[in-house]
CSV table of C-alpha atoms in Angstrom, one decimal:
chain,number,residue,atom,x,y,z
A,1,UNK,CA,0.0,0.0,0.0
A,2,UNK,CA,1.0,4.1,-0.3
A,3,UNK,CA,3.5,3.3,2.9
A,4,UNK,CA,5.6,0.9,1.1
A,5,UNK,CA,6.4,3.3,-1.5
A,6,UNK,CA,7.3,6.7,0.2
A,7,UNK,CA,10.6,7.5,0.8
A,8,UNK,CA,11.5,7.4,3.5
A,9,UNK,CA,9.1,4.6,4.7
A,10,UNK,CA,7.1,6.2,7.4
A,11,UNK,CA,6.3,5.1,10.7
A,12,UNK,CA,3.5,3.1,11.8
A,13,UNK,CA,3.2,5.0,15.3
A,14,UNK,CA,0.0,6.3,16.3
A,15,UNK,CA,0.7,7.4,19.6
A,16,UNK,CA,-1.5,4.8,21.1
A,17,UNK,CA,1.5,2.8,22.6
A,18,UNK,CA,0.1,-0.4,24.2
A,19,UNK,CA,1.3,-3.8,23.6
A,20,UNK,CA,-1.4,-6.6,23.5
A,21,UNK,CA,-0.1,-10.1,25.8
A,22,UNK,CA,-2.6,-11.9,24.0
A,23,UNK,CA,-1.3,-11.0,20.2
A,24,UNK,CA,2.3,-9.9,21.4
A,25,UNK,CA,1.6,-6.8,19.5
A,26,UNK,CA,1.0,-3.1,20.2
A,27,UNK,CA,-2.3,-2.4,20.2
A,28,UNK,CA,-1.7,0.9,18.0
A,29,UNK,CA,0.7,0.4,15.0
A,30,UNK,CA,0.2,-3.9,15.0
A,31,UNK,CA,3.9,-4.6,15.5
A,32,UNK,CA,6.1,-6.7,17.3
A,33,UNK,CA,8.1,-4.6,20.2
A,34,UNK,CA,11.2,-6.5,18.3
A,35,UNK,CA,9.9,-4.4,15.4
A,36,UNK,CA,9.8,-1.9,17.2
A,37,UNK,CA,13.3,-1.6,18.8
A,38,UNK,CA,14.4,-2.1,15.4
A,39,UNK,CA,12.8,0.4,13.8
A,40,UNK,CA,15.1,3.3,14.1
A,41,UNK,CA,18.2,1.2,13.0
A,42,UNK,CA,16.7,-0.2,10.3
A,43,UNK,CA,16.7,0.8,6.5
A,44,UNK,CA,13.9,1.3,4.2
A,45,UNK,CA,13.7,-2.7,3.1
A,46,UNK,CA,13.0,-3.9,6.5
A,47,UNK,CA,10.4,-1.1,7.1
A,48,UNK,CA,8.4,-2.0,4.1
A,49,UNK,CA,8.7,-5.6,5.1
A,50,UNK,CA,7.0,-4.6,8.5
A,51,UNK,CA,4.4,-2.6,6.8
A,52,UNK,CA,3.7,-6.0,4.6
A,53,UNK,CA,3.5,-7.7,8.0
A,54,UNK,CA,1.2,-4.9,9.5
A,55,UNK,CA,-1.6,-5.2,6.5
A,56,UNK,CA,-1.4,-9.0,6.9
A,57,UNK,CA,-2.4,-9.2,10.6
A,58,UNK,CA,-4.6,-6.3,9.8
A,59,UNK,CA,-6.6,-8.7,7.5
A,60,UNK,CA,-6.3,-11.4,10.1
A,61,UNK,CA,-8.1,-9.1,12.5
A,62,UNK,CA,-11.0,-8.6,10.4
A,63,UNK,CA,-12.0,-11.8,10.7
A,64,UNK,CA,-12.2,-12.0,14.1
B,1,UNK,CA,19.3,5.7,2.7
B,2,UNK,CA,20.0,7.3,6.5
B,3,UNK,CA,23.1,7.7,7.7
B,4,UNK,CA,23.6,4.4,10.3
B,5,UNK,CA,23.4,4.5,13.9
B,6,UNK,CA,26.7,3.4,16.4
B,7,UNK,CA,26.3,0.2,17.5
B,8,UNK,CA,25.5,1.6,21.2
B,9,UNK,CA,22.5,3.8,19.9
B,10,UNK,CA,18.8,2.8,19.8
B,11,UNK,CA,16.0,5.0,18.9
B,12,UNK,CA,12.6,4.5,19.3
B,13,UNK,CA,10.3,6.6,17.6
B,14,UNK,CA,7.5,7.2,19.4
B,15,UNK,CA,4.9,9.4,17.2
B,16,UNK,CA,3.4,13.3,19.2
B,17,UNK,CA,2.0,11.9,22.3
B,18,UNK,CA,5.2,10.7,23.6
B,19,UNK,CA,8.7,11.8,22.8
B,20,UNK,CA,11.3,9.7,20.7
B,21,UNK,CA,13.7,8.1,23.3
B,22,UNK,CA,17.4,7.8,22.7
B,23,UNK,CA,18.9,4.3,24.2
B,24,UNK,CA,22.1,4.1,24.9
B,25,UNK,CA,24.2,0.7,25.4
B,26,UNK,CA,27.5,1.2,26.7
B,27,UNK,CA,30.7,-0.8,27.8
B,28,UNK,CA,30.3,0.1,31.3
B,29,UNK,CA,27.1,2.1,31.0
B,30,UNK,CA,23.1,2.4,29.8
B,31,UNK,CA,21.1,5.3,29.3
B,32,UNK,CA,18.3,6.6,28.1
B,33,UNK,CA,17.6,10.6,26.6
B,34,UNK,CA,13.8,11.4,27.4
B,35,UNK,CA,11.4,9.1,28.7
B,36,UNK,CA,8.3,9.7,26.5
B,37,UNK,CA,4.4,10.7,27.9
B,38,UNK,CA,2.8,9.3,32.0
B,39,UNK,CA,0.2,7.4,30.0
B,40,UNK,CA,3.1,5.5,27.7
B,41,UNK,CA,5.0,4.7,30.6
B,42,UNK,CA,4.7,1.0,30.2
B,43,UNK,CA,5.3,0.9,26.6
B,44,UNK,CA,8.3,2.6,27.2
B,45,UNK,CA,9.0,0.3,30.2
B,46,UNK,CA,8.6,-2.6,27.9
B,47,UNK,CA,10.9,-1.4,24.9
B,48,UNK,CA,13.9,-0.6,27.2
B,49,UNK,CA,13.5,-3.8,29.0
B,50,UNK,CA,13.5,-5.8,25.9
B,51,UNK,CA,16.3,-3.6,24.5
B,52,UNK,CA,18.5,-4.1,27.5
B,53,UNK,CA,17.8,-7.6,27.6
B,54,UNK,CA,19.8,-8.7,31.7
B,55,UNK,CA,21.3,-5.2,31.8
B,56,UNK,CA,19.4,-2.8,34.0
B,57,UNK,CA,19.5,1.0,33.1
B,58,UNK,CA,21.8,3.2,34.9
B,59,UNK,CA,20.4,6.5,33.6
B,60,UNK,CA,17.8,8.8,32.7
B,61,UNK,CA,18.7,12.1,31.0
B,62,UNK,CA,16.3,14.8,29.6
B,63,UNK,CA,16.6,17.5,26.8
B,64,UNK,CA,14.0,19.4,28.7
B,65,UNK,CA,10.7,18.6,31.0
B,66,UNK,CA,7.6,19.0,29.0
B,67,UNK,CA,5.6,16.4,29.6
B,68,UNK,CA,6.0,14.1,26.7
B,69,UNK,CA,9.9,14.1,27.5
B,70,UNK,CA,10.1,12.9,31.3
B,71,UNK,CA,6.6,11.5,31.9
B,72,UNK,CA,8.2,7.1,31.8
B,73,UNK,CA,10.8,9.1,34.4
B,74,UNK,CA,8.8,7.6,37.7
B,75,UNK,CA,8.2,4.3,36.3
B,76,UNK,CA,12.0,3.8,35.1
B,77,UNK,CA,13.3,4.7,38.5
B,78,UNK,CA,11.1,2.6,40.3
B,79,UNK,CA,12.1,0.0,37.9
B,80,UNK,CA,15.5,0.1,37.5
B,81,UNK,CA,17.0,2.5,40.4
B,82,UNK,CA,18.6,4.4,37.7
B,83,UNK,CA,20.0,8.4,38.4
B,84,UNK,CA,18.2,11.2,36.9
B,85,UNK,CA,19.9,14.3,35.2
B,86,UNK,CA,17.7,17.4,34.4
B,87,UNK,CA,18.5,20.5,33.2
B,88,UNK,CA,20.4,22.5,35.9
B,89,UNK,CA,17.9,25.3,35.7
B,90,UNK,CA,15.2,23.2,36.3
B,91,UNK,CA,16.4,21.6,39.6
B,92,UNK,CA,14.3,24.1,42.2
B,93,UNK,CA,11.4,23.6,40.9
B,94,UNK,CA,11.5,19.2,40.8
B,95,UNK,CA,12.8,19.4,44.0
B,96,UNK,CA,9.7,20.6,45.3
B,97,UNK,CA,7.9,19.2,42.2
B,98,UNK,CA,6.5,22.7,41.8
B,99,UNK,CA,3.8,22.0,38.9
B,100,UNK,CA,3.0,25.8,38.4
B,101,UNK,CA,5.9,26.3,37.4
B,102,UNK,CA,6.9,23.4,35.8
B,103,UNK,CA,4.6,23.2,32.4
B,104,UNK,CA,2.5,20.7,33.4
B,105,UNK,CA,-0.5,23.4,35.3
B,106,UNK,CA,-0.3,25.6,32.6
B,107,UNK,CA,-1.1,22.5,29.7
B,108,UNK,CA,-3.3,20.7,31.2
B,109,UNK,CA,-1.1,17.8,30.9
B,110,UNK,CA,0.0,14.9,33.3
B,111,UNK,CA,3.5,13.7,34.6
B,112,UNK,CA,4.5,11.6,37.7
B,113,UNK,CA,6.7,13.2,40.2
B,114,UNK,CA,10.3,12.2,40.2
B,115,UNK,CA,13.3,12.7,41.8
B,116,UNK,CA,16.8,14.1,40.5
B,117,UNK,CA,20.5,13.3,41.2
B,118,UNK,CA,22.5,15.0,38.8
B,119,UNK,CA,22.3,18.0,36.6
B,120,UNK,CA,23.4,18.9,32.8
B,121,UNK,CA,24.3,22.9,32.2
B,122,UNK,CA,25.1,24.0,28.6
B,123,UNK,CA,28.8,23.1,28.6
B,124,UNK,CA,28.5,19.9,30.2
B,125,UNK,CA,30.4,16.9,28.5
B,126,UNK,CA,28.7,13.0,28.7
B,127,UNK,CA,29.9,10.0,28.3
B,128,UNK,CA,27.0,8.4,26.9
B,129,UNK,CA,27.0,4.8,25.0
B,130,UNK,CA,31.0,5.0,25.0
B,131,UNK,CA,30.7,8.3,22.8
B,132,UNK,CA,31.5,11.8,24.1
B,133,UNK,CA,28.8,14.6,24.1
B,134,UNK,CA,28.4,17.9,24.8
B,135,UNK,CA,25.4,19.4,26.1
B,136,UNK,CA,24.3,22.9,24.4
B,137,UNK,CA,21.5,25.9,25.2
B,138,UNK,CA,18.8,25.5,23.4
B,139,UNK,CA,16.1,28.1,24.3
B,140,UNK,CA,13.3,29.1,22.4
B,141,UNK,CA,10.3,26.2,22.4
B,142,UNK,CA,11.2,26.3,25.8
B,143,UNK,CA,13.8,28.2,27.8
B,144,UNK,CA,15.6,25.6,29.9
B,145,UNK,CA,16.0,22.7,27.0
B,146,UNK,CA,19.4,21.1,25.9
B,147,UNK,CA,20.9,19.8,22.6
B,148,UNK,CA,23.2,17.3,22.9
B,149,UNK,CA,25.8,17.1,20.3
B,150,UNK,CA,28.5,14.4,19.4
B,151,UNK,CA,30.9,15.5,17.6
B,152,UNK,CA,32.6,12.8,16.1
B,153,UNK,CA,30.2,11.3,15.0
B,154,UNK,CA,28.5,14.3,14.3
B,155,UNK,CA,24.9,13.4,15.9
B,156,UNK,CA,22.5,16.1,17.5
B,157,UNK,CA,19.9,14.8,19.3
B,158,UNK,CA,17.5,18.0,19.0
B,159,UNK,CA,14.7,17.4,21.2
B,160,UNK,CA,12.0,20.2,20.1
B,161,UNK,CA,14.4,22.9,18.8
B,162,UNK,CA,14.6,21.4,15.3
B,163,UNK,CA,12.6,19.1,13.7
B,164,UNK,CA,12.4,17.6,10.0
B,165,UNK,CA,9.7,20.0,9.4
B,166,UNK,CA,9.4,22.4,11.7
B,167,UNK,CA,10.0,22.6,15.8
B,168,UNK,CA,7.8,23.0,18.8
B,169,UNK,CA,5.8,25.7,20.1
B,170,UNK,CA,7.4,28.8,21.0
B,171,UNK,CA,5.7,28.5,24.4
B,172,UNK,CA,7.4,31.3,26.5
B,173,UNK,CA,6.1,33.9,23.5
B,174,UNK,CA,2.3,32.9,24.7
B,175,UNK,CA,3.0,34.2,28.0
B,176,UNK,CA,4.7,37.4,26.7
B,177,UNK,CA,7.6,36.3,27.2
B,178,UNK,CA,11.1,36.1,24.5
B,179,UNK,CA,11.2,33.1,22.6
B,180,UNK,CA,11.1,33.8,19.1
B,181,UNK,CA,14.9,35.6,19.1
B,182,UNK,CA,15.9,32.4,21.5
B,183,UNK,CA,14.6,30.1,18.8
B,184,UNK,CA,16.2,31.7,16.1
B,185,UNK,CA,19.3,31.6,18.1
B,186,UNK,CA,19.3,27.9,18.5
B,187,UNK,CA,19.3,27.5,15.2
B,188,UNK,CA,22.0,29.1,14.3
B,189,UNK,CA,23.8,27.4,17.1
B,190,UNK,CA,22.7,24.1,15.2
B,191,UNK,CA,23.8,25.5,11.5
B,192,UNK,CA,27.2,26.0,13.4
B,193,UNK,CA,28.2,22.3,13.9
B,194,UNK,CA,28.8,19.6,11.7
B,195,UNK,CA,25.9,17.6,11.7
B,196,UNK,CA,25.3,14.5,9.9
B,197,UNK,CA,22.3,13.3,11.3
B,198,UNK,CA,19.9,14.2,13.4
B,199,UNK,CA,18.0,12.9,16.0
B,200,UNK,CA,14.3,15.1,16.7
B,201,UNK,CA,12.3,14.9,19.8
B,202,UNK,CA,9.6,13.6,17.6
B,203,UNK,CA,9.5,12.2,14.0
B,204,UNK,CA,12.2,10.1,12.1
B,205,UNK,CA,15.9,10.7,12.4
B,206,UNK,CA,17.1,12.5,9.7
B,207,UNK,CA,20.3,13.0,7.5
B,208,UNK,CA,19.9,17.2,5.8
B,209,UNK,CA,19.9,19.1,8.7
B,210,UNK,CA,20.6,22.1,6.3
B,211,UNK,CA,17.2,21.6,4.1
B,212,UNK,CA,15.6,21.2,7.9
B,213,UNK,CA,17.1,24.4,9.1
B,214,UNK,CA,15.9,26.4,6.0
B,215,UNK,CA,12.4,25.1,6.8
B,216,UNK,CA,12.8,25.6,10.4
B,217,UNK,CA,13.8,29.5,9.3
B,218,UNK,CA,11.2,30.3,7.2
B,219,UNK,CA,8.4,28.9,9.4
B,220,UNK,CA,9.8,31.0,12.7
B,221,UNK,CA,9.9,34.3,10.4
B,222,UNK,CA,6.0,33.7,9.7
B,223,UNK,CA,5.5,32.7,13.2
B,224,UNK,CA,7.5,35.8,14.4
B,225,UNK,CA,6.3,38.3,12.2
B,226,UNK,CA,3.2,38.0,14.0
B,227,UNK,CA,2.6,36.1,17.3
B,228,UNK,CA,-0.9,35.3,17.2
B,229,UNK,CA,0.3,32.7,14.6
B,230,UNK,CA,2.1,31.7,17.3
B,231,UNK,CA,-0.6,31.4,19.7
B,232,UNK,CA,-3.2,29.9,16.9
B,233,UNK,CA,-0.8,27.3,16.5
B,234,UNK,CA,-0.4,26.3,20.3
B,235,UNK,CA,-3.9,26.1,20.7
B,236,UNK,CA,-4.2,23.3,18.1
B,237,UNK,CA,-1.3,21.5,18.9
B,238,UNK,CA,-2.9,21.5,22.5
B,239,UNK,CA,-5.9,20.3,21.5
B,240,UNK,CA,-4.7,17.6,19.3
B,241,UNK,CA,-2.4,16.6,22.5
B,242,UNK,CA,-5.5,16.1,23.9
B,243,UNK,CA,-6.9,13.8,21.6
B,244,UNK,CA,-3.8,11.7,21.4
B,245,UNK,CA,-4.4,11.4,25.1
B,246,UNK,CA,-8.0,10.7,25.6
B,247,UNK,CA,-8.3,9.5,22.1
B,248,UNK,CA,-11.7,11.4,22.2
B,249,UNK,CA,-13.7,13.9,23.5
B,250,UNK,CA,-17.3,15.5,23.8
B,251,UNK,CA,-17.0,18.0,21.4
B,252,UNK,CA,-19.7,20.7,23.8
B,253,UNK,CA,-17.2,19.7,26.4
B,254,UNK,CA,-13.9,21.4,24.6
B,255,UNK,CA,-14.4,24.8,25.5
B,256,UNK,CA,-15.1,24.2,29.0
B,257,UNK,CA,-12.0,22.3,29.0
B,258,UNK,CA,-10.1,25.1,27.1
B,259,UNK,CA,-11.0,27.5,29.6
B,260,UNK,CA,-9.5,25.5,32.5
B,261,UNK,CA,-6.1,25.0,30.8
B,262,UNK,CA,-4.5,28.0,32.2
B,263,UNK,CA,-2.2,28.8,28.6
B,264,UNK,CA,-5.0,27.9,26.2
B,265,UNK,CA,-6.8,30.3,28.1
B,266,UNK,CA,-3.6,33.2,28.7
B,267,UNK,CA,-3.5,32.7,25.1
B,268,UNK,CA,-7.1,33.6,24.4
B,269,UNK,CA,-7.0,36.4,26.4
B,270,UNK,CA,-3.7,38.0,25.1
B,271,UNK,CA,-4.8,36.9,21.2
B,272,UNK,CA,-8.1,36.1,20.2
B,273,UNK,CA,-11.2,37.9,20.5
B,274,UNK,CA,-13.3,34.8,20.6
B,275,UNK,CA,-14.8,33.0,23.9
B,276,UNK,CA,-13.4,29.7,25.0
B,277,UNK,CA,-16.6,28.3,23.3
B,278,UNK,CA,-15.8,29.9,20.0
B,279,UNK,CA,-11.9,29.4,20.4
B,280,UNK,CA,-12.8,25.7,21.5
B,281,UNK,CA,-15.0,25.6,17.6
B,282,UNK,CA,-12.0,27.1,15.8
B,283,UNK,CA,-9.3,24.7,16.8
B,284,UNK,CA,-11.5,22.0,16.1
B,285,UNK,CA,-12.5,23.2,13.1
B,286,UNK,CA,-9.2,23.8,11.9
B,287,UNK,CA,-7.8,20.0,13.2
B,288,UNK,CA,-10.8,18.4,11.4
B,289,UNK,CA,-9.8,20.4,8.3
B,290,UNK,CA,-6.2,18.9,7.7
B,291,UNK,CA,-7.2,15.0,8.9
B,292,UNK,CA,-6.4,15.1,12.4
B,293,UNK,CA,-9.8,14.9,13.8
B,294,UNK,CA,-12.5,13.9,12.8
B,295,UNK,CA,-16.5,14.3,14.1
B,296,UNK,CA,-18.5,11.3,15.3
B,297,UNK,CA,-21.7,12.3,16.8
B,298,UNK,CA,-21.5,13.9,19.6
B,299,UNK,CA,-17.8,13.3,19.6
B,300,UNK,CA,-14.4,14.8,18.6
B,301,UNK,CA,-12.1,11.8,17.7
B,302,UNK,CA,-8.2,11.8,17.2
B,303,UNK,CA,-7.5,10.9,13.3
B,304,UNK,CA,-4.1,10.6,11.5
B,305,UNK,CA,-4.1,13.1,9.0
């Protein structure tokens, strides 16, 4: 989606910071905290995988 | 591509409720620079404790005490033990965790007490992930904040003097107080040093601090040239704080809740000829305008733009 291609790749933060025990993932932006923590070392190929990883448990959610 | 990170440097970016926070993973030493917003606290908690894996965290620094810098302060010292360093100009009033005069009154915002065990004056060098860095003035958003600065690797971890686009409010300016000449000051201090990348309170690190600086220019001369820009701008950055904090709100309740914030309300005075009612239908106006609220009912809700 538009994320994937912006350079840079922006971040998925929005300010509702809560990880989830139950998914292991933050209840705001859907990541992992490893994905997290490796956000701000990472370059824009590991971002867009992330983002790939958000939609996908995005979708997952929806059929909850 | 962004300029890499030393090894001993983590940042997490935290989006505009809570501050970006600066880990650092030393030989002999951790520490973290600014400790996000009260409500993130655990969050924050949680992505230093994973970062750190066994190692416990030895320090706290802050560039400068608004609430969305030192609110995870508490919580990592009751976790961890760790020493606090604060601006030295700030040490009076935490000591008796003065909150009138400390920013937190005045915005309506939240943030645990804490307690302090060193101080950082403009001058000051730190050791801080094995790399040296010196601590610089950096009034103008407010007048107490720090950069710090490492020269050899030629990192400057802002905090809310510069950002990529833009900087924070000029706060001391609502009051009637200098800030704009501080501001512009601290930039130049910043187009002074060899930066290669650069580290914002908020938003991504990034590598053309010149391009940022230009930007950062321009925007003060409109804000400066005249102030109730200034103040029109606080007022929605205010109000969207408050959404990113309660996530919503009841839109006939805003200007109730503007006129108990005590600068929303110095603002209104000094700037607008509009009641807190009418001030309180501007700002939302104007944040459901560009995306970053939008209306549900009866309800004001946050929104990303």
């Amino acid at each position: 989606m538009n994320e994937q291609l912006q350079t840079p790749v922006p971040s998925p933060c929005i300010s509702l910071c809560e990880m989830t025990p139950e998914t292991g993932l933050c209840r705001g932006c859907l990541r992992t905290i490893d994905e997290i923590v490796n956000w701000g070392s990472a370059g824009d190929a590991y971002k867009r995988q992330v983002w790939a990883e958000i939609r996908r448990r995005e979708a997952q959610l929806e059929f909850r | 591509m962004a300029p890499a990170l030393p090894a001993s440097m983590r940042v997490f970016e935290r989006g505009w409720l809570s501050s970006n926070n600066i880990l650092f993973i030393g030989a002999g030493e951790t520490a973290l620079v600014d400790s996000g917003y009260l409500t993130h606290a655990p969050q924050t908690l949680a992505l230093v404790r994973h970062a750190l894996g066994a190692r416990r965290l030895d320090r706290v620094l802050n560039t400068h005490l608004h609430s969305d810098h030192c609110g995870g302060n508490a919580a990592l010292q009751a976790e961890y033990g760790c020493s606090i360093a604060i601006p030295a100009a700030e040490a009076g009033k935490v000591r008796s965790w003065d909150e009138d005069a400390l920013s937190y009154r005045a915005t309506g915002q939240q943030c645990a007490r804490f307690g302090f065990d060193a101080t950082i004056a403009a001058g000051d060098e730190l050791l801080l992930g094995d790399l040296r860095w010196q601590a610089l003035a950096a009034p103008g958003h407010d007048p107490h904040a720090l950069l710090l600065f490492c020269a050899a690797e030629g990192i400057l971890i802002s905090g809310d003097a510069l950002w990529q686009n833009g900087f924070g409010v000029i706060f001391p300016e609502l009051a009637g107080e200098p800030g704009f000449d501080e501001a512009a000051a601290t930039l130049d201090l910043i187009a002074g040093l060899d930066v290669r990348l650069v580290i914002p309170g908020h938003g991504a690190p990034f590598a053309d601090a010149p391009a940022a600086l230009a930007r950062a220019r321009s925007r003060l001369a409109y804000l400066a040239a005249d102030p109730r820009r200034n103040a029109e701008n606080a007022v929605k950055v205010m109000l969207k704080f408050l959404l990113l904090e309660r996530r919503q709100l009841i839109a006939q309740e805003v200007g109730a809740l503007f006129a108990a914030i005590p600068l929303v309300e110095l603002a209104r005075q000094r700037y607008f000829d509009l009641s807190a009612a009418e001030l309180a239908q501007w700002a939302m106006q104007a944040l459901v305008r560009v995306g970053a609220a939008r209306h549900e009912g009866l309800l004001l809700v946050d929104a990303d733009g």
